[in-house]
XYZ file of C-alpha atoms in Angstrom:
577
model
C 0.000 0.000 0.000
C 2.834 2.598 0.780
C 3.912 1.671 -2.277
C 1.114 2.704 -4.391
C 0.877 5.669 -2.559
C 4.393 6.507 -3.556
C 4.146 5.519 -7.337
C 1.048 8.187 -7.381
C 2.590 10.696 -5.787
C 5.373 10.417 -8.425
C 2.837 10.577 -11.511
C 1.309 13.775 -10.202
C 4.558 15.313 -9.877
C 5.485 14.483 -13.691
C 2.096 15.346 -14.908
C 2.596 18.958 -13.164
C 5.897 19.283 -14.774
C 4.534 18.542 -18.807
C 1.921 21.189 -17.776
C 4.826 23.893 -17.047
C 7.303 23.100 -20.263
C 3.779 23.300 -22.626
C 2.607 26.962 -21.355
C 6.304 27.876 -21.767
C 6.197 26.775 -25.362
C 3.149 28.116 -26.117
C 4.094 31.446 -24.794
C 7.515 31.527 -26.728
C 5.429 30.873 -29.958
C 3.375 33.636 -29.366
C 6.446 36.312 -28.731
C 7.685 35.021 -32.210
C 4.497 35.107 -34.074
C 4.083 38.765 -32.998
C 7.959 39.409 -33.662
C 7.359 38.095 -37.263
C 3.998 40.177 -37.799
C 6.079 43.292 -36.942
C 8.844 42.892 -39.208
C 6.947 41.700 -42.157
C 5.000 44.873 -41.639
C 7.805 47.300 -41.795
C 9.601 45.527 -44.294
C 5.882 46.251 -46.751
C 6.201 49.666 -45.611
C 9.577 50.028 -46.876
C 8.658 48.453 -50.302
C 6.189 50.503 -50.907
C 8.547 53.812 -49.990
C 10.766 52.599 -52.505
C 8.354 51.740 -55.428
C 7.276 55.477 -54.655
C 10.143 56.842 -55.431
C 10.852 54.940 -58.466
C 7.555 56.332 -59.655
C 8.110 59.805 -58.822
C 11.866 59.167 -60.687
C 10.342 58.284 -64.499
C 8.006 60.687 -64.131
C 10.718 63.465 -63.867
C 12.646 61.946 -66.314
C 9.765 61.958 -68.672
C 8.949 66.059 -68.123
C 10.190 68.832 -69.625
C 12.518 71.951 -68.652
C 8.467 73.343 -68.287
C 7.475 70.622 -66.257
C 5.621 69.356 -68.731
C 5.408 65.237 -70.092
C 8.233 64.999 -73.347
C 6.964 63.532 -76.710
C 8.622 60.609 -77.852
C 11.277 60.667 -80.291
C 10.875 59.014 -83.737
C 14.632 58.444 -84.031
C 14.421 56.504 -80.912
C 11.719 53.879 -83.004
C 14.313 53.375 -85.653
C 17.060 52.673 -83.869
C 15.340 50.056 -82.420
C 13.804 48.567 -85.229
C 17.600 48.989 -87.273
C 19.093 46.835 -84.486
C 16.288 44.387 -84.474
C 16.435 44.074 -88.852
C 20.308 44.237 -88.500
C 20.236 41.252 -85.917
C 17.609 39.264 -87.778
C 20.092 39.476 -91.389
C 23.166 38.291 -89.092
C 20.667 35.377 -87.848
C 19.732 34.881 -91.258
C 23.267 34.904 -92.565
C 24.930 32.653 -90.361
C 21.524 30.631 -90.763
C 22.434 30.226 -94.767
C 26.654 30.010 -94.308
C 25.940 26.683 -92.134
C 22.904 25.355 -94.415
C 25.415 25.785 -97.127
C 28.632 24.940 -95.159
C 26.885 21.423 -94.468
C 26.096 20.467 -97.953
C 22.379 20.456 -96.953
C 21.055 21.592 -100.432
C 23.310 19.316 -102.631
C 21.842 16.778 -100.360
C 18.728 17.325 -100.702
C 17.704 18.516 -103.629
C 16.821 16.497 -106.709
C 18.769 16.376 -109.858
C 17.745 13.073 -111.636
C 14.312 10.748 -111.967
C 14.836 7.755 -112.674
C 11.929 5.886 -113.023
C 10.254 7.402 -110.138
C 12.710 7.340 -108.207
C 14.628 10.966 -107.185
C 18.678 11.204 -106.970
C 19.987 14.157 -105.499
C 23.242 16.200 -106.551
C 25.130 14.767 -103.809
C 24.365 11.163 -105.223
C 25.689 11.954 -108.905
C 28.450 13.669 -107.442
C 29.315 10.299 -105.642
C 29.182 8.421 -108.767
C 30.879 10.552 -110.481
C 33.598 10.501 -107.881
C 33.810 6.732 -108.280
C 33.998 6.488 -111.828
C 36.749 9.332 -111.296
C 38.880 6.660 -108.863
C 38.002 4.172 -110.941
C 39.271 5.964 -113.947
C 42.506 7.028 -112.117
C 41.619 10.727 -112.928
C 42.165 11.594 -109.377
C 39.982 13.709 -106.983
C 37.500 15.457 -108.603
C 36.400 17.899 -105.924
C 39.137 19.281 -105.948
C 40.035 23.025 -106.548
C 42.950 21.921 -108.620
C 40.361 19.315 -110.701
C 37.588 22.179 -110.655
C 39.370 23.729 -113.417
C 40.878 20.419 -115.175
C 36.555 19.872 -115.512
C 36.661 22.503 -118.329
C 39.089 20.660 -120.643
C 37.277 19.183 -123.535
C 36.134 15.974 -123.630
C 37.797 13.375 -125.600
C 34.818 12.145 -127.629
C 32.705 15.427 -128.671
C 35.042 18.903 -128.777
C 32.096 20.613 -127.837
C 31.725 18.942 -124.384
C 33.977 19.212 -121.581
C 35.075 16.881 -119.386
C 32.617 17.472 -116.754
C 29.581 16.952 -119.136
C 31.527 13.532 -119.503
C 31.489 11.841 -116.114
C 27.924 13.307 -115.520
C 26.576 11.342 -118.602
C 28.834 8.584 -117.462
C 27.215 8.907 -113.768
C 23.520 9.244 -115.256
C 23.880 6.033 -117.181
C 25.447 4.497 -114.632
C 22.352 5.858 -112.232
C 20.190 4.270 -114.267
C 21.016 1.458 -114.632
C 21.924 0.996 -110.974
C 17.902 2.591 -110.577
C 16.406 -0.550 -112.569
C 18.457 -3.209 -110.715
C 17.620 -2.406 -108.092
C 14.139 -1.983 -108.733
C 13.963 -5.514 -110.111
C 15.929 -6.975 -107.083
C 13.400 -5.495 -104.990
C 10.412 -6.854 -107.483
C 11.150 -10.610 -107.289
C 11.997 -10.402 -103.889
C 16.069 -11.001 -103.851
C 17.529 -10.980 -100.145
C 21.528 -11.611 -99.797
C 22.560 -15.052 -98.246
C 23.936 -14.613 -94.449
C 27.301 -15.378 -95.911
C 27.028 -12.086 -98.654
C 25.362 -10.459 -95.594
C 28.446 -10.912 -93.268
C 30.858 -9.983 -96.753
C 28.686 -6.580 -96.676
C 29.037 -5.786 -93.143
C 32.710 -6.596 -93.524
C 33.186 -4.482 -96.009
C 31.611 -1.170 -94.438
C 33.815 -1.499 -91.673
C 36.892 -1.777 -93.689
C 35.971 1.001 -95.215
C 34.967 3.002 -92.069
C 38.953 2.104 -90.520
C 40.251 3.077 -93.640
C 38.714 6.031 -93.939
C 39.550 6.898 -90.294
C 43.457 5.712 -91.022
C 43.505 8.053 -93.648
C 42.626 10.309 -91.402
C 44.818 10.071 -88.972
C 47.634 9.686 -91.034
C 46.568 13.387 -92.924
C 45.546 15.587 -90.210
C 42.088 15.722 -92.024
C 38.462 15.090 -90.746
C 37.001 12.239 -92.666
C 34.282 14.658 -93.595
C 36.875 16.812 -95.462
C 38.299 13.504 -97.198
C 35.121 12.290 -98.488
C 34.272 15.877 -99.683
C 37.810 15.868 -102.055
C 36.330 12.340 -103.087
C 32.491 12.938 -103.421
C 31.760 16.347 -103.303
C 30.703 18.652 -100.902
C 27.992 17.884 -98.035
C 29.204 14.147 -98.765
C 29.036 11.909 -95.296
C 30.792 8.521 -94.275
C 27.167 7.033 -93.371
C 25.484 8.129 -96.980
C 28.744 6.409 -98.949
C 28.610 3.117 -96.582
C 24.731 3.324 -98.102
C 25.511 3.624 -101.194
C 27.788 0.716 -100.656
C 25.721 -1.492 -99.467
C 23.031 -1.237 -101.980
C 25.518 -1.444 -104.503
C 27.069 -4.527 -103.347
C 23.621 -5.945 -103.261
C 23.072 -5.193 -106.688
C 25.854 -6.628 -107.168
C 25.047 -10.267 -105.089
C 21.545 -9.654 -107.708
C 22.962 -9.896 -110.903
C 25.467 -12.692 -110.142
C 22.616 -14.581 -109.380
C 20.845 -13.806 -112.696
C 24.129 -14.919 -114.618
C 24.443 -17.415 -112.653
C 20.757 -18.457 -114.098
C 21.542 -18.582 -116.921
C 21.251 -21.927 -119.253
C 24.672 -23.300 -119.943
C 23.734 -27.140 -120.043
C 26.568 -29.075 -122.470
C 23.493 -29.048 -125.322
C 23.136 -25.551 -125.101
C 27.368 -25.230 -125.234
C 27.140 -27.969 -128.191
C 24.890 -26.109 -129.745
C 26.438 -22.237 -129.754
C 29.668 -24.114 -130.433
C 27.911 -25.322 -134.073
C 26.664 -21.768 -134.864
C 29.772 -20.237 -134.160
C 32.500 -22.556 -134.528
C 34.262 -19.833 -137.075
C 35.432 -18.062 -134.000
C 36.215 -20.850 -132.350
C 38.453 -23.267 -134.123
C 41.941 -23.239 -134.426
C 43.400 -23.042 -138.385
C 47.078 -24.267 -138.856
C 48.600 -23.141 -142.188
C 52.153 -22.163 -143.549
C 52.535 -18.791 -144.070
C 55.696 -16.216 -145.726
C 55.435 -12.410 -146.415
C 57.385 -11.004 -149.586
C 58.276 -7.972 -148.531
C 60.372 -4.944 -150.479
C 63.853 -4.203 -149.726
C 63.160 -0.636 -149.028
C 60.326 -0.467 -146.400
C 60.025 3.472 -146.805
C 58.929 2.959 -150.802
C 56.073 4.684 -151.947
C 54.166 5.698 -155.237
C 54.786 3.968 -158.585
C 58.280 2.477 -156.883
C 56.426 0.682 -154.424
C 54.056 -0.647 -156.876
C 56.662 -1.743 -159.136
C 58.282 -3.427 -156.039
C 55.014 -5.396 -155.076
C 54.628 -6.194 -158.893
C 58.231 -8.251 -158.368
C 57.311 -9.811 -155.646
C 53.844 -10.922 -156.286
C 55.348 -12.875 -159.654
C 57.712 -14.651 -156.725
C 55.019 -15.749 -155.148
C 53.051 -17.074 -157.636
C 56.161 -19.006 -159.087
C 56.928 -20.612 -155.389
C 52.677 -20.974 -155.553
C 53.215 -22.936 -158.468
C 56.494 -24.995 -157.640
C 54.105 -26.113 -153.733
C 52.868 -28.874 -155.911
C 56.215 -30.739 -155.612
C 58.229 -29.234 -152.946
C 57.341 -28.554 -149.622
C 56.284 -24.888 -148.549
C 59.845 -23.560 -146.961
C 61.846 -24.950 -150.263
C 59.526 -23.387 -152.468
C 59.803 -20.183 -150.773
C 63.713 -20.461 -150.222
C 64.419 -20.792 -154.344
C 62.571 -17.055 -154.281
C 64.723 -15.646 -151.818
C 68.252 -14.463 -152.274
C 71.387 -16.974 -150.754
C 71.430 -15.448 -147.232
C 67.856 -15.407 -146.615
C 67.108 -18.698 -147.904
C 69.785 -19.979 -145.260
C 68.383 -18.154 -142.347
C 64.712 -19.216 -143.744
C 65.506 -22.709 -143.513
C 67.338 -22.303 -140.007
C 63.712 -21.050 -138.711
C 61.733 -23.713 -140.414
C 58.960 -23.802 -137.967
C 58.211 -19.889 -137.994
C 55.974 -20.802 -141.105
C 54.046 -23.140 -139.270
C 51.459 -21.255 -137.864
C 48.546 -21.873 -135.648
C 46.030 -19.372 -134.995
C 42.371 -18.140 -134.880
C 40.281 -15.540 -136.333
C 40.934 -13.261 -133.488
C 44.674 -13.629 -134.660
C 44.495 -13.158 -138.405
C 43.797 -10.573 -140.924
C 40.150 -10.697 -142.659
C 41.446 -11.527 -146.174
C 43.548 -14.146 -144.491
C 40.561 -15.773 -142.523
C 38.143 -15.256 -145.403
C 40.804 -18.115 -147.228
C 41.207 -20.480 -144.670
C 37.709 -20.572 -143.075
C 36.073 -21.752 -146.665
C 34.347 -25.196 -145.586
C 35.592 -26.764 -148.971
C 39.198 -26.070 -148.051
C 41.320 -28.522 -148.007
C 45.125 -29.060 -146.980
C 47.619 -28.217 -149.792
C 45.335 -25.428 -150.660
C 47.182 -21.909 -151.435
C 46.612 -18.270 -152.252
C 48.450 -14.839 -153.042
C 47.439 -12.099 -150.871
C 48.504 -8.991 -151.997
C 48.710 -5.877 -149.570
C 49.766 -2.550 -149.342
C 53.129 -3.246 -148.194
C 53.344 -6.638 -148.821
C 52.845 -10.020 -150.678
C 51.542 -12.795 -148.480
C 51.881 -16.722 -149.976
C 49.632 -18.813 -147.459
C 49.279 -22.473 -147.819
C 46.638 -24.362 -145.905
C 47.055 -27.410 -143.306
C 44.009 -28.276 -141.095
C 41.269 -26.770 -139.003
C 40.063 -28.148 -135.903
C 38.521 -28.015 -132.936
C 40.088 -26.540 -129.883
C 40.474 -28.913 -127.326
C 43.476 -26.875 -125.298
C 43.335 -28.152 -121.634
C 44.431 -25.518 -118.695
C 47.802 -27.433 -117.157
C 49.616 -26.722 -114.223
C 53.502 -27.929 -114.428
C 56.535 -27.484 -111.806
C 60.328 -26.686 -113.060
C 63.645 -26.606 -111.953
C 65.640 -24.294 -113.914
C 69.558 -25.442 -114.271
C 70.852 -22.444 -115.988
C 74.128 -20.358 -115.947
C 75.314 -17.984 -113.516
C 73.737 -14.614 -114.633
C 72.141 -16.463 -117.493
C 68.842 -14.599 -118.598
C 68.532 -16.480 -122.275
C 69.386 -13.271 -124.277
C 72.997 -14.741 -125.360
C 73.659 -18.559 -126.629
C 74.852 -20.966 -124.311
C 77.735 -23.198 -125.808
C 78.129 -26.797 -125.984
C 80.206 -27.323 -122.999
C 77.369 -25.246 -120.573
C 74.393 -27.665 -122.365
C 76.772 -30.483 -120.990
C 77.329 -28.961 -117.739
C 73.627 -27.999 -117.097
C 72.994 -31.407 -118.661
C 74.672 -33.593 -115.773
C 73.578 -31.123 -112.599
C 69.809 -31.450 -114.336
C 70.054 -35.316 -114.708
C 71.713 -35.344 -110.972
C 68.390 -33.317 -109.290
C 66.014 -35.597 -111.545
C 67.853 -38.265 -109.839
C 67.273 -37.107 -106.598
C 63.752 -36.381 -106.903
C 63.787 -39.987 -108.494
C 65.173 -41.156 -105.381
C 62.946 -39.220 -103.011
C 59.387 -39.186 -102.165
C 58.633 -38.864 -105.629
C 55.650 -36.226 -104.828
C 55.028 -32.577 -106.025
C 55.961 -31.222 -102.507
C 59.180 -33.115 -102.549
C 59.589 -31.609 -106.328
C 58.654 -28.253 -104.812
C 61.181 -28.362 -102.039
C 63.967 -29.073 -104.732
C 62.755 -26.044 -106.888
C 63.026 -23.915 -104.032
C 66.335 -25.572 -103.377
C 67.773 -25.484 -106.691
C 65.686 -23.773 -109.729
C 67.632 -20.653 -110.799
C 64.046 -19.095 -112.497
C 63.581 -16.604 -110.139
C 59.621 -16.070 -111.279
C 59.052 -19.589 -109.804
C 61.685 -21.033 -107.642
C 59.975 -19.496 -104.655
C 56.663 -21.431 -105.181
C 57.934 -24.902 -105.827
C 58.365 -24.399 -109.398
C 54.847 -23.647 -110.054
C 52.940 -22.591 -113.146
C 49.277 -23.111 -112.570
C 45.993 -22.964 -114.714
C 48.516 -21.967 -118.055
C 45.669 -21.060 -120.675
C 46.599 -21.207 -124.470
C 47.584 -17.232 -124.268
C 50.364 -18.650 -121.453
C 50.878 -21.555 -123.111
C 51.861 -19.463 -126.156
C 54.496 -17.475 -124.026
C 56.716 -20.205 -123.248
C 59.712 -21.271 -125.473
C 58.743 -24.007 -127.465
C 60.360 -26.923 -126.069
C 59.384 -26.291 -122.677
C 55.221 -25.692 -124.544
C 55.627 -28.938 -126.587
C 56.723 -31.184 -123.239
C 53.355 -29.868 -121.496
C 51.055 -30.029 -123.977
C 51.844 -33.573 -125.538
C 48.706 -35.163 -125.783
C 49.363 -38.215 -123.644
C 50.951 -36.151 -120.835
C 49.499 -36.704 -117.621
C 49.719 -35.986 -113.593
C 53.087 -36.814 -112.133
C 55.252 -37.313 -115.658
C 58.601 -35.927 -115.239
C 61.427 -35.508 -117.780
C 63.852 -33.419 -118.738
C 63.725 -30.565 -121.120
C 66.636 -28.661 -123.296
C 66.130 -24.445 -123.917
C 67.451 -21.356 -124.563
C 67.764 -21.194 -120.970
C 69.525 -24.119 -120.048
C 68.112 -27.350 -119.066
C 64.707 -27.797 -116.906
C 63.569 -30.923 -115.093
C 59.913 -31.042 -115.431
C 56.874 -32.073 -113.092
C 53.345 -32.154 -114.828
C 50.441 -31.450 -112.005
C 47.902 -32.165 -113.951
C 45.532 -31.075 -116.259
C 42.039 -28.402 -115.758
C 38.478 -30.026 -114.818
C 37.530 -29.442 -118.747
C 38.616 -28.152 -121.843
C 39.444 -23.992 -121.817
C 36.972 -24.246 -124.992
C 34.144 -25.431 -122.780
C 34.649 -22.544 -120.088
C 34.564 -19.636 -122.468
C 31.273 -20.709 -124.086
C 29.822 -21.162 -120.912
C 31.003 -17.581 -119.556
C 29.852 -16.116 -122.898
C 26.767 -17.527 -122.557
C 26.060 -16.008 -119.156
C 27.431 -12.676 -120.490
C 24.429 -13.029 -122.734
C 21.792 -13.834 -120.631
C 22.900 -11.036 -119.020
C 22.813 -8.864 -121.963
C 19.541 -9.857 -122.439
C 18.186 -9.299 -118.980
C 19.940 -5.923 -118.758
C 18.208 -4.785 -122.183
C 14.907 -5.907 -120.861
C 15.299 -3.458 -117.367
C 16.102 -0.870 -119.482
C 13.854 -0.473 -122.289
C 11.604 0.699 -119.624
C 13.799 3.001 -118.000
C 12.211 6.548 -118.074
C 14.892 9.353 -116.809
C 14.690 13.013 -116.116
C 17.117 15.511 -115.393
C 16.323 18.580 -113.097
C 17.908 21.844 -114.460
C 18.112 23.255 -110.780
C 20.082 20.520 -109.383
C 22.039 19.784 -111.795
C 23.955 22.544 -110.991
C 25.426 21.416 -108.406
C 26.818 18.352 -109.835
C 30.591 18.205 -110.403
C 31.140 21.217 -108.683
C 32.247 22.515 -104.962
C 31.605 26.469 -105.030
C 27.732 26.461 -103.465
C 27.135 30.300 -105.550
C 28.924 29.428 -108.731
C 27.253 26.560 -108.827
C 23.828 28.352 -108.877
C 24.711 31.024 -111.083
C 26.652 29.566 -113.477
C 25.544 28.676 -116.929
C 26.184 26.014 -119.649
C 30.061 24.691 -119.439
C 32.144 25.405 -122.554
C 35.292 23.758 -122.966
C 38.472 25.522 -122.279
C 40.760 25.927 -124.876
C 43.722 23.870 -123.521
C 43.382 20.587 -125.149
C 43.702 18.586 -122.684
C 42.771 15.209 -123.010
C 41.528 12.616 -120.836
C 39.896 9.086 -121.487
C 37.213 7.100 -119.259
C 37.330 3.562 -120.045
């Protein structure tokens, strides 16, 4: 019990004590609410002096020496309005210098149609550029090419060069305009692979470009400008690269449609076989003594020689071409004649021969032992024919291992005793290729080892996929070894030149005869011929007056007040193939 008594006595103490602190608080709150009231009063008072006398200030300003209100001065009007006009040009100005500083215009506005579809300036200007590089003109937009644009063109006096590359880079347009619309017609989408060859490709061009860069002090911007033409930007030529490498993907795929079965080769083989067949014949040119004859003296001189020709024409029927010829030729040249026996011998097609020439041999009724005089304007030609036939020329591959003379390079004659030299070291790496693996790499490693023909000794030796042009460019021992008819993959031998002596490795012959592949690939070029022809007979193309302008040139006002382009009167010549 004196325990509760205690515990209340306690709680009436505290309770007393909260009572105290909260009138105390209350009553401080009240001193600063009044404190507040007073100062916010005073401080409106003291606004309200001052906006007075601000009044009372512009409304002395505004009276006169008579105390009464001024008028308001015109002057005062137009020097405002002045500043405001003057600031509003400057805007306008600085406005235009960037617009035409960025290249915004040539950009944007439209200096071709081709079907439909709108090219700017900058986009013949970046075509243009291209067929510039390709041409190896150099860079266009340049101030130094500005005025090489003015030269006449090459092809019509009354052009210049600049009206050449922007027919070049309309056609081009064009064309480029109806591929692309026909890819897009039938639907064509790039594998992954050509997908991943495109991306590829715009980065390598994006870390050349910023190489070049680097390496210049120049912006990219600036470089592409020199290349394309002002306003020109790295993202708008990595477009135009990827459509164009599309287009590209496109119309591999439509030659690559094209009908090249072995009927269809068979068959444009038949219809054009003139072109295609090889025609062997003898062949000697009478010529006068004096090459520098003209008039009556050279026709006198022909005269001579054309009753030579018809006299060894006549003796062919017992002797053999080169003796017929020789008893027409004086001492001396009959010796050296004979010496060279096989320069008569010729083997050649149309693409190789002169018309009247071709027009003799090609005759289907022609038959070997057949012969004609050809006279010319400088000449007398005596042709006898041998055979025609079919081209059936293989691409070959063959390794060598030269064994020539120190410092040897085939322009002097090699004696007896170096043939027998060369002879022995030849047969002694034969033998130890013989004794080897007996493989092209272990031929290889030898040529590398041993072959003194610089051209080849560093790849094993190896000549590969030799055409019938190649073929032709060998010396004719070394030609005759690799194109023996019965020569095949791992034959070796040894083979005597002008050069020395070469020990010989035949790799092996092409998948199918070099005949075969050419009529093929001309028959694609055909169907693509065709299929081109067929876009653009419905090609409809306009050029815009306005923006053409702009193309091929870098000065923004020149450009748009300049008229038609006459050529300069340096003749200067340049040639776009």
């Amino acid at each position: 019990m004196p325990f509760n008594l205690f515990l209340l006595f306690f709680s009436v103490i505290n309770l007393t004590s909260c009572l105290n602190v909260a009138f105390m608080a209350k009553a401080v709150s009240k001193e600063k609410s009044d404190m507040a009231k007073k100062e916010s009063n005073e401080s409106t008072e003291w606004k309200a002096q001052v906006e007075r006398a601000e009044r009372k200030a512009r409304i002395a300003r505004m009276k006169g020496s008579q105390g009464k209100k001024k008028k308001i001065g015109s002057h005062r009007i137009w020097k405002k309005v002045l500043l405001i006009t003057t600031v509003c040009l400057l805007v306008i100005l600085l406005a235009g210098w960037l617009v035409i500083r960025s290249g915004i215009i040539v950009r944007k506005v439209s200096a071709l149609t081709v079907n439909g579809r709108k090219f700017s300036a900058s986009d013949l200007n970046l075509s243009i550029g291209n067929i510039a590089v390709n041409a190896q003109l150099g860079l266009v937009f340049t101030e130094e090419f500005q005025e090489t644009l003015m030269s006449p063109s090459p092809y019509a006096p009354d052009q210049t060069l600049r009206d050449l590359l922007i027919e070049a880079a309309v056609s081009q347009l064009e064309y480029f305009a109806a591929t692309s619309a026909d890819m897009v017609k039938v639907g064509f989408k790039p594998t992954d692979e050509q997908n991943k060859e495109i991306e590829a490709a715009l980065d390598a061009y994006e870390k050349q470009m910023l190489q070049i860069s680097e390496q210049s002090g120049r912006s990219v911007t600036s470089i592409l400008e020199m290349y394309y033409g002002p306003g020109t930007r790295l993202k708008a030529v990595q477009s135009n690269m990827d459509e164009n490498m599309r287009v590209s993907y496109y119309m591999n795929s439509i030659r690559e449609a094209a009908d090249v079965s072995d009927e269809k080769i068979t068959a444009y083989y038949d219809e054009h076989r003139d072109d295609y067949d090889l025609f062997s014949y003898y062949l000697y040119d009478f010529k006068p003594e004096d090459s520098n004859l003209e008039g009556d003296a050279l026709t006198e001189a022909l005269d001579e020689l054309e009753a030579k020709a018809n006299t060894a024409a006549e003796s062919l029927r017992l002797k053999p071409f080169i003796e017929a010829v020789s008893d027409q030729l004086p001492e001396e040249e009959a010796k050296k004649l004979l010496e060279s026996e096989d320069t008569l011998l010729q083997r050649k097609k149309k693409a190789a021969m002169l018309t009247t020439l071709f027009d003799f041999v090609k005759d289907s009724e022609r038959k070997k032992g057949d012969h004609k005089v050809i006279r010319g304007a400088k000449q007398v030609t005596l042709v006898e024919f041998v055979s025609r036939e079919k081209d059936d020329f293989r691409p070959y591959s063959v390794r060598h291992i030269l064994l020539s003379k120190e410092g040897h390079d085939g322009s002097q004659e090699l004696t007896q005793a170096d043939y027998d030299t060369l002879k022995i070291e030849a047969m002694d790496v034969w033998q130890e290729y013989l004794d080897g693996e007996q493989t092209a790499d272990a031929f290889s490693q030898l040529a590398k080892e041993k072959s003194k023909d610089q051209g080849s000794a560093s790849n094993g030796g190896l000549y590969a996929d030799i055409t019938s042009d190649k073929s032709a460019q060998f010396v004719k021992p070394f030609r005759e070894w690799c194109e023996d008819p019965a020569r095949k993959p791992g034959d070796t031998g040894l083979v005597k030149s002008q050069f020395g002596y070469h020990v010989m490795y035949f790799q092996g012959h092409g998948d199918e005869a070099e005949l075969t592949s050419k009529i093929r690939e001309t028959l694609r070029d055909e169907h693509v011929n065709a299929w081109s022809t067929a876009i653009m007979n419905d090609v409809k193309s306009e050029q815009h007056p306005f923006g053409m302008k702009f193309v091929g040139r870098i000065h923004f006002f020149k450009a748009l007040f300049s008229k038609e382009d006459k050529p300069a009167p340096e003749e200067t010549v340049f040639k776009i193939d």
